[in-house]
Backbone as XML, in Angstrom:
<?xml version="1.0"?>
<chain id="A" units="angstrom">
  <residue number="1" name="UNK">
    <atom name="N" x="-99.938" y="-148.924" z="-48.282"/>
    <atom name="CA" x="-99.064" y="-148.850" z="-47.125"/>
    <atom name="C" x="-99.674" y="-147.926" z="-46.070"/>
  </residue>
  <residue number="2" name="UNK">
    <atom name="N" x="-99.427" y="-148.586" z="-44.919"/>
    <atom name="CA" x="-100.065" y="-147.191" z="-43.906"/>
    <atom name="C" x="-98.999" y="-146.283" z="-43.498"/>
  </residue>
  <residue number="3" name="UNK">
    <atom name="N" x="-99.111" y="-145.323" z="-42.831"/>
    <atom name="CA" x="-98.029" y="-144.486" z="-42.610"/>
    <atom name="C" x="-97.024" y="-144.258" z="-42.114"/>
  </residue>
  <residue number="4" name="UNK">
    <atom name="N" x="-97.005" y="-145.505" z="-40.485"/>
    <atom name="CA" x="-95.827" y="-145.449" z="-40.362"/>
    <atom name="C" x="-94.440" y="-146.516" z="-41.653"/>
  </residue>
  <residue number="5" name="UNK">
    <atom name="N" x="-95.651" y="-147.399" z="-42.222"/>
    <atom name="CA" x="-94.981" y="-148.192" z="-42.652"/>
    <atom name="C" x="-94.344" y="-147.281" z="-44.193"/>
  </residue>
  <residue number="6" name="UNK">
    <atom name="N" x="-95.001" y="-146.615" z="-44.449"/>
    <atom name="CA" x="-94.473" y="-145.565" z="-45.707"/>
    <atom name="C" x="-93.318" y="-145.232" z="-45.306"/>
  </residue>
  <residue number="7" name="UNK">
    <atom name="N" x="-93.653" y="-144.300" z="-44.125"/>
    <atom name="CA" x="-92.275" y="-143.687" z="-43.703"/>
    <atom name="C" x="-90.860" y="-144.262" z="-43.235"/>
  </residue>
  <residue number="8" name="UNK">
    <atom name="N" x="-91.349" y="-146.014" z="-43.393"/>
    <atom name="CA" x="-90.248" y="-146.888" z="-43.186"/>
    <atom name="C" x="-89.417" y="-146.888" z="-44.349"/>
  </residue>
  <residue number="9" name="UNK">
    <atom name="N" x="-90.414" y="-147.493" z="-45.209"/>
    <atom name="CA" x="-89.740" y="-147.557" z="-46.438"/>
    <atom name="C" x="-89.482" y="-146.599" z="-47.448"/>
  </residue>
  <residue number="10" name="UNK">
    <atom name="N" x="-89.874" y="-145.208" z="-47.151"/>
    <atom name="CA" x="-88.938" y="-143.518" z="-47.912"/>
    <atom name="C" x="-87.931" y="-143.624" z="-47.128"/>
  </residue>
  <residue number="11" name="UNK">
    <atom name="N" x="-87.790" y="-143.693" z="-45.484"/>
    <atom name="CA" x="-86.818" y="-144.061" z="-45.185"/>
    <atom name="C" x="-85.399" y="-144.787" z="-45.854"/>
  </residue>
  <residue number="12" name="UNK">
    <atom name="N" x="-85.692" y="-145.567" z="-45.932"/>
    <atom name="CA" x="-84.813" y="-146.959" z="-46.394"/>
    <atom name="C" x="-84.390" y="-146.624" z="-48.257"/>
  </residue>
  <residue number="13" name="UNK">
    <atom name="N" x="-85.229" y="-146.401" z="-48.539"/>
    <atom name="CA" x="-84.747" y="-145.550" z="-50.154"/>
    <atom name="C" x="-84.272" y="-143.887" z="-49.668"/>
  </residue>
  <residue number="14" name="UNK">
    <atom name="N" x="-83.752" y="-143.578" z="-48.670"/>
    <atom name="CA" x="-83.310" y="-142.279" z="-48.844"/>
    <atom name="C" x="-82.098" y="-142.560" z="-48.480"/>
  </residue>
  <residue number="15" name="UNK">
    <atom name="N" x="-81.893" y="-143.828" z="-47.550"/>
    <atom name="CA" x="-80.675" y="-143.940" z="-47.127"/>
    <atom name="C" x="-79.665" y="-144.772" z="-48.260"/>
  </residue>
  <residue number="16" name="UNK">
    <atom name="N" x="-80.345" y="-144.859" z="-49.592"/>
    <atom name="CA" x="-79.347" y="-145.398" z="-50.627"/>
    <atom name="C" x="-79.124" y="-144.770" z="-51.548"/>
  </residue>
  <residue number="17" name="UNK">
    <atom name="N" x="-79.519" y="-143.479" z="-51.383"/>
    <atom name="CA" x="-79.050" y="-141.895" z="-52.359"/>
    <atom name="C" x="-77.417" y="-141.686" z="-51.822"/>
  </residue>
  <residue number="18" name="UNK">
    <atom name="N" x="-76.896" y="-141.200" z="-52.421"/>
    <atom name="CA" x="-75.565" y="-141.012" z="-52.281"/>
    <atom name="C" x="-75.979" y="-138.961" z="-51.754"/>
  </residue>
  <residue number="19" name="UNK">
    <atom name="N" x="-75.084" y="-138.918" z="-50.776"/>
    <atom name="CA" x="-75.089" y="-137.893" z="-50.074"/>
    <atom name="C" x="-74.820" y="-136.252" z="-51.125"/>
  </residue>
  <residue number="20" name="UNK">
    <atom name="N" x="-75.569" y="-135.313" z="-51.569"/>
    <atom name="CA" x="-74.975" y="-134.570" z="-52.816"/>
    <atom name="C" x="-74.386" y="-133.084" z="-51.978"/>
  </residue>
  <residue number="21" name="UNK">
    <atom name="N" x="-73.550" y="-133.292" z="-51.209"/>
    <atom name="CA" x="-72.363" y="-132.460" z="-50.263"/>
    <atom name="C" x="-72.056" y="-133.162" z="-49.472"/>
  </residue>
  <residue number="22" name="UNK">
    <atom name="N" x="-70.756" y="-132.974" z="-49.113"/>
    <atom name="CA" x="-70.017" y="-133.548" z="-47.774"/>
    <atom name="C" x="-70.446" y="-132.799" z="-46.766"/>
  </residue>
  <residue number="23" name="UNK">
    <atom name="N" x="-70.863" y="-133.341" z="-45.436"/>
    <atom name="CA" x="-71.699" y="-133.155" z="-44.389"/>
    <atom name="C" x="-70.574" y="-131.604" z="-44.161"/>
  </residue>
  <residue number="24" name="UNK">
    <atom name="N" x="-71.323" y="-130.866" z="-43.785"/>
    <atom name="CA" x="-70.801" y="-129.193" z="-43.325"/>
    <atom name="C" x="-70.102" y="-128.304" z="-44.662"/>
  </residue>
  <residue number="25" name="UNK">
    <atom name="N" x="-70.208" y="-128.932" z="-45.799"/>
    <atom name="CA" x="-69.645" y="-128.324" z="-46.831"/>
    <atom name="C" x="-70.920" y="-127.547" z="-47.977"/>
  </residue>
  <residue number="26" name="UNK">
    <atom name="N" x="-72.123" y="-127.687" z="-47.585"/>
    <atom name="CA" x="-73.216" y="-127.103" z="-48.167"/>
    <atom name="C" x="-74.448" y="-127.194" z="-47.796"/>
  </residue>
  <residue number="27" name="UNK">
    <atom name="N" x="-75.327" y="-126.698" z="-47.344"/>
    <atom name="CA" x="-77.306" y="-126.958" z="-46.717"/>
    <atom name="C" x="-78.027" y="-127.323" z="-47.846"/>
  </residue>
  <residue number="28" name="UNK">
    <atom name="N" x="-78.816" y="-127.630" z="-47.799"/>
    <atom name="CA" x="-79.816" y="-127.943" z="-48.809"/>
    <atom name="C" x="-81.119" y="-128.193" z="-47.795"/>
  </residue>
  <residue number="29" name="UNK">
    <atom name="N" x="-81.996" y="-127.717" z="-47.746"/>
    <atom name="CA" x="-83.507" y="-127.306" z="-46.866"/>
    <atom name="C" x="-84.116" y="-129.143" z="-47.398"/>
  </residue>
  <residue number="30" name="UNK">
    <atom name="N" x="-84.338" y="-129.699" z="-46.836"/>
    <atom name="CA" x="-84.430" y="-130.960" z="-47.157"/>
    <atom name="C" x="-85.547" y="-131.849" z="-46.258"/>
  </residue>
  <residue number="31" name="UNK">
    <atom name="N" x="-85.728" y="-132.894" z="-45.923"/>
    <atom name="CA" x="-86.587" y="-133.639" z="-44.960"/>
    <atom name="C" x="-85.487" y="-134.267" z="-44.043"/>
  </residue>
  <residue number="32" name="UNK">
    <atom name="N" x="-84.767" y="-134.005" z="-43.481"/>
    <atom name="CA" x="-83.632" y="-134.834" z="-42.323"/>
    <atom name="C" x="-84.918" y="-134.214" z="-41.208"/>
  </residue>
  <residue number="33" name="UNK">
    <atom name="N" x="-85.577" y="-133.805" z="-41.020"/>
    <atom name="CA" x="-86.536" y="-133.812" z="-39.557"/>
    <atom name="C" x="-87.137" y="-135.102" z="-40.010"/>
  </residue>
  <residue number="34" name="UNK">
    <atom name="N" x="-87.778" y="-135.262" z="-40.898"/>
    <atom name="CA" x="-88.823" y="-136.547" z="-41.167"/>
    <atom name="C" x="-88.261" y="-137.851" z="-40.912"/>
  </residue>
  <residue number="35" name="UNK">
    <atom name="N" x="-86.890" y="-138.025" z="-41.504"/>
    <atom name="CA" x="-85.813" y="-138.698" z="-41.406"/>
    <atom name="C" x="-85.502" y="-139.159" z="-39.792"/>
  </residue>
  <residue number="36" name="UNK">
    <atom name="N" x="-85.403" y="-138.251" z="-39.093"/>
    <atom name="CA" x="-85.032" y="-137.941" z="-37.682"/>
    <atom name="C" x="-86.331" y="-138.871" z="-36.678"/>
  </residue>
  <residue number="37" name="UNK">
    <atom name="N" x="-87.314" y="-138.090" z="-37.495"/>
    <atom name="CA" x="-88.256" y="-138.823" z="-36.712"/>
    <atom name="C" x="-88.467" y="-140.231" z="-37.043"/>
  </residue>
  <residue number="38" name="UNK">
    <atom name="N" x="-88.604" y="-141.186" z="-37.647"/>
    <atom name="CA" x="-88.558" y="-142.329" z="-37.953"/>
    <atom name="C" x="-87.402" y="-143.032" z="-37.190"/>
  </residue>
  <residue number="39" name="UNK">
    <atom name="N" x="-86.354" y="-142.125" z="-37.049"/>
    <atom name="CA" x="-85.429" y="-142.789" z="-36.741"/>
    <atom name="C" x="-85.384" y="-143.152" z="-34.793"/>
  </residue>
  <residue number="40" name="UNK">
    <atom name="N" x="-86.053" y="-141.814" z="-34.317"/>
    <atom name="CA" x="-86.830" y="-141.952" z="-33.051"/>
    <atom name="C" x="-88.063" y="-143.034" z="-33.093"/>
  </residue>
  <residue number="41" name="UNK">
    <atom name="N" x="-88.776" y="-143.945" z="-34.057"/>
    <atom name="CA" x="-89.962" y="-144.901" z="-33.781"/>
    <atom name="C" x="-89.127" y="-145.676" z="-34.037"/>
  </residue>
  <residue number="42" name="UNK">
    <atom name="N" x="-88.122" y="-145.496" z="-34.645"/>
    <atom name="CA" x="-87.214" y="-146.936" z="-34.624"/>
    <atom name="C" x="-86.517" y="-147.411" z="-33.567"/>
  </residue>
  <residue number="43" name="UNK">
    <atom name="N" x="-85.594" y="-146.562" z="-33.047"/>
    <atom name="CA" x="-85.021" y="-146.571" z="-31.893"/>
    <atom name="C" x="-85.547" y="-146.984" z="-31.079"/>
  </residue>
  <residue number="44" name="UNK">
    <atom name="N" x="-87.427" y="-146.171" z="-30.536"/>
    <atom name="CA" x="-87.773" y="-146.383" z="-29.192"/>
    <atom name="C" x="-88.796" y="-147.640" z="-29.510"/>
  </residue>
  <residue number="45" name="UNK">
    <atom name="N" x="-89.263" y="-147.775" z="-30.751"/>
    <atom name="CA" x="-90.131" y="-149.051" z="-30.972"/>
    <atom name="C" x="-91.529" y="-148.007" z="-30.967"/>
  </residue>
  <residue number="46" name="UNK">
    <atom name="N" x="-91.803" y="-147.175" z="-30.490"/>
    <atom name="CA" x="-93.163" y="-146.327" z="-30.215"/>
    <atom name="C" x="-93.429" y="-145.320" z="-31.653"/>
  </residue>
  <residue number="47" name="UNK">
    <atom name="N" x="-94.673" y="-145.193" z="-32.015"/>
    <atom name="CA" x="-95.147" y="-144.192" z="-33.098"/>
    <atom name="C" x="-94.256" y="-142.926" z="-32.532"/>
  </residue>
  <residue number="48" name="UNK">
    <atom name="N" x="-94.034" y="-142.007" z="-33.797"/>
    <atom name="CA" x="-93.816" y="-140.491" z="-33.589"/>
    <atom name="C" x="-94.464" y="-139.485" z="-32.277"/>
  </residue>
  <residue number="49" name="UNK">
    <atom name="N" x="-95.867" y="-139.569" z="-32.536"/>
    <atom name="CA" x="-96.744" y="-138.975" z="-31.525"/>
    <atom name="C" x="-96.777" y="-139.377" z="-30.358"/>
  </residue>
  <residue number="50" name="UNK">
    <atom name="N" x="-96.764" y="-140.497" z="-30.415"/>
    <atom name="CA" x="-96.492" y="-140.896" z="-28.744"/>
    <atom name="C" x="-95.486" y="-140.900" z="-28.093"/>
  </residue>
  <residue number="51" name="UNK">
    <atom name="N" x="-93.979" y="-141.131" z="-28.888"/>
    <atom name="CA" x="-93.230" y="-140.550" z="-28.359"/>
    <atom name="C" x="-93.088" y="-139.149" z="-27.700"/>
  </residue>
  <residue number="52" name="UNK">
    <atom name="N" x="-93.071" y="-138.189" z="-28.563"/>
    <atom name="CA" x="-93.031" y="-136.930" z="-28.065"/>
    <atom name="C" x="-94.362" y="-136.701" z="-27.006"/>
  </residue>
  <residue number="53" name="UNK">
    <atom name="N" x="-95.458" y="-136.829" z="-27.176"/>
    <atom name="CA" x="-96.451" y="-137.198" z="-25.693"/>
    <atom name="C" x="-95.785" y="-137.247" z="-24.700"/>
  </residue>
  <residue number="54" name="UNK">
    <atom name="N" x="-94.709" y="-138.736" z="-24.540"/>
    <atom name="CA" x="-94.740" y="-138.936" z="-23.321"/>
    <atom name="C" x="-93.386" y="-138.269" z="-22.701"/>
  </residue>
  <residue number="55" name="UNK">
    <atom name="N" x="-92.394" y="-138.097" z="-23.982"/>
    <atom name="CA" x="-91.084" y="-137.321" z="-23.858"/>
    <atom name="C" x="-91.436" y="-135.831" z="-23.893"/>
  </residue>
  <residue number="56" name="UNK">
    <atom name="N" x="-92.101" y="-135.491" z="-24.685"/>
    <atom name="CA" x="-91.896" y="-133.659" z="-24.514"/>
    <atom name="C" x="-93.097" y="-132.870" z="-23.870"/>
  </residue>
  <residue number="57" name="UNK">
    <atom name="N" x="-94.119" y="-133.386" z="-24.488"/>
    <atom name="CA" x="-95.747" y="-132.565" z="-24.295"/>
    <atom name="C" x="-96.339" y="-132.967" z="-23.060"/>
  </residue>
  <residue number="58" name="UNK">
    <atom name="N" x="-96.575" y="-134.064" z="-22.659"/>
    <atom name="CA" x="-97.090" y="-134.216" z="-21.546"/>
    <atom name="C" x="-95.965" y="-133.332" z="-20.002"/>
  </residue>
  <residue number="59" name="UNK">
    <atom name="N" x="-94.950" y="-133.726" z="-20.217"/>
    <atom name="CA" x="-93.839" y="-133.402" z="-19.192"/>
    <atom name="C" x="-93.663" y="-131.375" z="-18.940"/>
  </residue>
  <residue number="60" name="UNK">
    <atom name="N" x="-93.965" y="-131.482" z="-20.070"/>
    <atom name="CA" x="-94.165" y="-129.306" z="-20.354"/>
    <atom name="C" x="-95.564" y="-128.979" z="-20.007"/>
  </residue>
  <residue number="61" name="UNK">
    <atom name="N" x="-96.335" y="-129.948" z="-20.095"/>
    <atom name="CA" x="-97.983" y="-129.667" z="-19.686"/>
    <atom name="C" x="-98.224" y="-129.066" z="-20.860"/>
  </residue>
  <residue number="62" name="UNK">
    <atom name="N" x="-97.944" y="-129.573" z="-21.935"/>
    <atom name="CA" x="-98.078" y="-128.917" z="-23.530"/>
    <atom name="C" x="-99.411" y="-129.914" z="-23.929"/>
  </residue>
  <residue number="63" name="UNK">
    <atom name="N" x="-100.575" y="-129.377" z="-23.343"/>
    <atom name="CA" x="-101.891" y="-130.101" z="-23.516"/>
    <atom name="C" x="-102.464" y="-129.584" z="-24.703"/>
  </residue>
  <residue number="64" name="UNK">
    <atom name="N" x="-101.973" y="-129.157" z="-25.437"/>
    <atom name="CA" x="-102.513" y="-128.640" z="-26.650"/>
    <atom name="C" x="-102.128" y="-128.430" z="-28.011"/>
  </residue>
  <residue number="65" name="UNK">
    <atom name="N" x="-100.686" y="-129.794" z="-28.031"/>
    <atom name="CA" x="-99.989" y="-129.450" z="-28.927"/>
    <atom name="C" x="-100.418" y="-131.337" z="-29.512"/>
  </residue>
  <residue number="66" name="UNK">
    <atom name="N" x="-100.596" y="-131.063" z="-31.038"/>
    <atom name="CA" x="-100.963" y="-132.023" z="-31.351"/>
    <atom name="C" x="-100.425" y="-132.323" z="-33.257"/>
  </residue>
  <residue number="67" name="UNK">
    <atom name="N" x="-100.739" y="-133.378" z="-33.587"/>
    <atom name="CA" x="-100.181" y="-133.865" z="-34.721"/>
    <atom name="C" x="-101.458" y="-133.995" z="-35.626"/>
  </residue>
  <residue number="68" name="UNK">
    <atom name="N" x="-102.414" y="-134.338" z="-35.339"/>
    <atom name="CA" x="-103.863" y="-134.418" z="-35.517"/>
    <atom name="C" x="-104.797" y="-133.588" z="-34.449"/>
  </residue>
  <residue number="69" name="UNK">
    <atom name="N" x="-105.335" y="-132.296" z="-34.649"/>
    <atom name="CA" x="-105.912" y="-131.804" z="-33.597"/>
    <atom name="C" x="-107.212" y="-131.834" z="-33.781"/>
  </residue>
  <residue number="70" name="UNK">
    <atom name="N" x="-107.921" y="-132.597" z="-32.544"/>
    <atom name="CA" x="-109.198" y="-133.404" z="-32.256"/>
    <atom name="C" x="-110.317" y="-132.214" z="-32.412"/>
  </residue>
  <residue number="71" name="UNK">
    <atom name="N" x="-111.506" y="-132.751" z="-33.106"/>
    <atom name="CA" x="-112.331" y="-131.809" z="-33.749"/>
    <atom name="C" x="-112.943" y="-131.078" z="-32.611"/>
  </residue>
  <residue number="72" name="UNK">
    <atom name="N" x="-113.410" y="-131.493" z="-31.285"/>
    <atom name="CA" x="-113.557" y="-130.466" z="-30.066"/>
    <atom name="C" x="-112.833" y="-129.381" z="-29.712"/>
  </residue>
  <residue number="73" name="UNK">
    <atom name="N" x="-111.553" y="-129.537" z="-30.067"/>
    <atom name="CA" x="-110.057" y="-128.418" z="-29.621"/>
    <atom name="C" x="-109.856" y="-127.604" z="-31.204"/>
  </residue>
  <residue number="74" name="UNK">
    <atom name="N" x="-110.853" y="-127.699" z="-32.067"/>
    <atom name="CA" x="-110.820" y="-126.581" z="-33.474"/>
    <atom name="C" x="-111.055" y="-125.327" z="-32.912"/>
  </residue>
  <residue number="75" name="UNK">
    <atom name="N" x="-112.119" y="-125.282" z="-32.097"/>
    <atom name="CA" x="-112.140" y="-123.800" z="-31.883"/>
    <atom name="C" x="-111.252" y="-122.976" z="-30.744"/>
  </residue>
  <residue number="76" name="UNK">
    <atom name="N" x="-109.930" y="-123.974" z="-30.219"/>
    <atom name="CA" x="-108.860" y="-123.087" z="-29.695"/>
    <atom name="C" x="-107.618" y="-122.933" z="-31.072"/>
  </residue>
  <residue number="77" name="UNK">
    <atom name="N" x="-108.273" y="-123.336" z="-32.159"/>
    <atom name="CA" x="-106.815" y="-122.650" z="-33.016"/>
    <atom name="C" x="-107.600" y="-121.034" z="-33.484"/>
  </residue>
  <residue number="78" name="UNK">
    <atom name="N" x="-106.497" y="-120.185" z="-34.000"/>
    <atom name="CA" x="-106.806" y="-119.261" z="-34.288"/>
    <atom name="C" x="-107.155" y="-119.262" z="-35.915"/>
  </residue>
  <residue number="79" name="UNK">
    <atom name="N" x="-108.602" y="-118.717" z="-36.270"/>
    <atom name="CA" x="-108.773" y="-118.504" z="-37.578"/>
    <atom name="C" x="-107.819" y="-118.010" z="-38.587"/>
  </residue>
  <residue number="80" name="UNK">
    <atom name="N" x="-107.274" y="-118.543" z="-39.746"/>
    <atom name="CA" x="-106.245" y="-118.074" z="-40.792"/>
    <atom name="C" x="-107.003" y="-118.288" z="-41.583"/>
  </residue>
  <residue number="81" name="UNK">
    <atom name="N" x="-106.388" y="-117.313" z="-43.029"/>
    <atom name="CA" x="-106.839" y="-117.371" z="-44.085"/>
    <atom name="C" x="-106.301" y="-118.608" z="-45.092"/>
  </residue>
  <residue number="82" name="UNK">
    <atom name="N" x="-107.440" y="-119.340" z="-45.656"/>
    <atom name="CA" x="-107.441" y="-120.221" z="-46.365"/>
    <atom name="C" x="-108.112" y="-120.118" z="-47.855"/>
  </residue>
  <residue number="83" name="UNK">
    <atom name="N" x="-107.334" y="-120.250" z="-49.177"/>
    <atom name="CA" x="-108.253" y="-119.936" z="-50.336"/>
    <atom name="C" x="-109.635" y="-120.747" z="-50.736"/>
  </residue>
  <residue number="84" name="UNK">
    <atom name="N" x="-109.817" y="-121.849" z="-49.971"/>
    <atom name="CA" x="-111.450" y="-122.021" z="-49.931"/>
    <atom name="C" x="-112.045" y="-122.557" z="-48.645"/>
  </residue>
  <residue number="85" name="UNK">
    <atom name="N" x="-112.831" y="-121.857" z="-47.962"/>
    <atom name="CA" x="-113.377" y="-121.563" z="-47.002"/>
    <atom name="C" x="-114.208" y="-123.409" z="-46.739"/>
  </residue>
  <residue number="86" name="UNK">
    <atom name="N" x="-114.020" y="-123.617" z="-47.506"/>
    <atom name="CA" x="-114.694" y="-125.246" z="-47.374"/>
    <atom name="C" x="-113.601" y="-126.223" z="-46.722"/>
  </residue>
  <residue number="87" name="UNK">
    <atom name="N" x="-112.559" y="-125.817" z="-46.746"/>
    <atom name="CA" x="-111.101" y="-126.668" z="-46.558"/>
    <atom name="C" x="-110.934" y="-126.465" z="-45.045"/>
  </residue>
  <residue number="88" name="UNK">
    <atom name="N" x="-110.094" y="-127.158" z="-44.827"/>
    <atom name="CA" x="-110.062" y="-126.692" z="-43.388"/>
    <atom name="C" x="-108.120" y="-127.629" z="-43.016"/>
  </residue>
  <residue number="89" name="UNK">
    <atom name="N" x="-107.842" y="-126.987" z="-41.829"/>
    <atom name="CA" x="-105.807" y="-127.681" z="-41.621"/>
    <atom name="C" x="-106.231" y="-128.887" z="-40.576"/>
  </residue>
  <residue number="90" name="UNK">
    <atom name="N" x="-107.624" y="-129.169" z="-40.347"/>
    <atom name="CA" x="-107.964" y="-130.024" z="-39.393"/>
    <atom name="C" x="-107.361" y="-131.813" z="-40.850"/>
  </residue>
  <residue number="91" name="UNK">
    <atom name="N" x="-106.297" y="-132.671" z="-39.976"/>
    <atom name="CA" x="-106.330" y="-133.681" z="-40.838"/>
    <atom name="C" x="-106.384" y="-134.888" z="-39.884"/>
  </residue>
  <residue number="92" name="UNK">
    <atom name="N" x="-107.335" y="-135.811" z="-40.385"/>
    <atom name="CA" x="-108.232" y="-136.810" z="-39.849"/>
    <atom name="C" x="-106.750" y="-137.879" z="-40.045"/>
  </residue>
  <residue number="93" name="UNK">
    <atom name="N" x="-105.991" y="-137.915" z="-41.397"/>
    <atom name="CA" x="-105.347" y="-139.187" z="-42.060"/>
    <atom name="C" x="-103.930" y="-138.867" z="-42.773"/>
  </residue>
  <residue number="94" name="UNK">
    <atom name="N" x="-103.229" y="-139.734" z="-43.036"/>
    <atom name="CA" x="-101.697" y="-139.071" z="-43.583"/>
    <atom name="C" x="-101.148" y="-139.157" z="-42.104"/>
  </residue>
  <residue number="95" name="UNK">
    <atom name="N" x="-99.603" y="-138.827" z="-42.429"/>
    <atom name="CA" x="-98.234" y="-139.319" z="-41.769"/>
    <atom name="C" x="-97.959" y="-137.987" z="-40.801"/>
  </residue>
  <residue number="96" name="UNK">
    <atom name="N" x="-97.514" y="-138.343" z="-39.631"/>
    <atom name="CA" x="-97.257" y="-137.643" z="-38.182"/>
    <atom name="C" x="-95.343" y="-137.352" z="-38.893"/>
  </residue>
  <residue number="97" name="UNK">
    <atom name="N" x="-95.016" y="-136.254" z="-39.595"/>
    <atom name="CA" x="-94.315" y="-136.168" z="-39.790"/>
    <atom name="C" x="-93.119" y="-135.079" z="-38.863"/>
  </residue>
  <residue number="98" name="UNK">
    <atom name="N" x="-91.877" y="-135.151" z="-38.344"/>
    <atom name="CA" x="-91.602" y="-134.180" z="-37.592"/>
    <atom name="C" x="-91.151" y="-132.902" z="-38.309"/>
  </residue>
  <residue number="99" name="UNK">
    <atom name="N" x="-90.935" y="-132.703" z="-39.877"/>
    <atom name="CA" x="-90.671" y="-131.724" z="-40.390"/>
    <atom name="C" x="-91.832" y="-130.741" z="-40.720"/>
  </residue>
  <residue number="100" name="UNK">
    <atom name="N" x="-92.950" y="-130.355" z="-39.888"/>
    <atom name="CA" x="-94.052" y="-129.946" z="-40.140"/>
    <atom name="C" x="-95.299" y="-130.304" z="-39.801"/>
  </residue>
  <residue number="101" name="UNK">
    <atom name="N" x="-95.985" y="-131.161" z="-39.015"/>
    <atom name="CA" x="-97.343" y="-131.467" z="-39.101"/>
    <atom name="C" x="-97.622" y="-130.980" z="-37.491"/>
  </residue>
  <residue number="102" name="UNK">
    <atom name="N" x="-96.819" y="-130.780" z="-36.973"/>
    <atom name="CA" x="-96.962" y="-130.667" z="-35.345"/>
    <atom name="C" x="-98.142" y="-129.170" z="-35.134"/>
  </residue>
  <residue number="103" name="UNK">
    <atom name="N" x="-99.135" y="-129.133" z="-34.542"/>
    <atom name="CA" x="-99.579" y="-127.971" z="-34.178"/>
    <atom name="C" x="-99.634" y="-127.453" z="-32.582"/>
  </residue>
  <residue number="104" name="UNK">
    <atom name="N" x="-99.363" y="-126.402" z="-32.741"/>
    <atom name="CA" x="-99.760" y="-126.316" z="-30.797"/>
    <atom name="C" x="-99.818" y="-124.882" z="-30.517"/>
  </residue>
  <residue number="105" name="UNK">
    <atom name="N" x="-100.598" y="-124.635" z="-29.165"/>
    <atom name="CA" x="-101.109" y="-123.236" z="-29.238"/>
    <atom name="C" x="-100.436" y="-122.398" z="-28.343"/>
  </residue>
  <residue number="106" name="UNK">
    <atom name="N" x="-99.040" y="-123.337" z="-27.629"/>
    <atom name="CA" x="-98.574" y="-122.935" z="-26.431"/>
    <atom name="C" x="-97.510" y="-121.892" z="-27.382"/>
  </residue>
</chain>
């Protein structure tokens, strides 16, 4: 499956779990962003990333906020510590998720 199409179908099996609290009666730290976002490529018909491009980042002049950040623009992130120096947070492949994958330097 490719990724948006994954995220169709976790989608679609999450929405046939039975809810385990009544909405405002308990939190549970969960994926409803990931959820959220799918539900924005559904709505607008457009990938995740390009949505927000043309809705949030481009319009803020947020030229540097990215989902995949392009191997020329590595050396505007700031060095962090990583346990093997061979690894790197640069990801080429995998799902534009909104609960986490977003990077940006603004």
């Amino acid at each position: 499956c490719q990724p948006p199409e994954r995220l169709r179908l976790m989608s679609e099996e999450f929405a046939k779990q039975p809810l385990l609290h009544d909405p405002g009666d308990d939190f549970l730290y969960a994926i409803q962003f990931d959820i959220l976002g799918r539900v924005l490529e559904a709505a607008s018909g457009k990938p995740l990333d390009t949505l927000l491009r043309e809705l949030i980042t481009e319009p803020c002049g947020m030229d540097s906020t990215f989902f995949r950040v392009p191997r020329d623009r590595l050396v505007d992130l700031q060095p962090c510590y990583v346990p093997d120096p061979a690894t790197t947070y640069l990801r080429e492949e995998g799902e534009d998720t909104a609960g986490g994958s977003l990077l940006t330097d603004v």
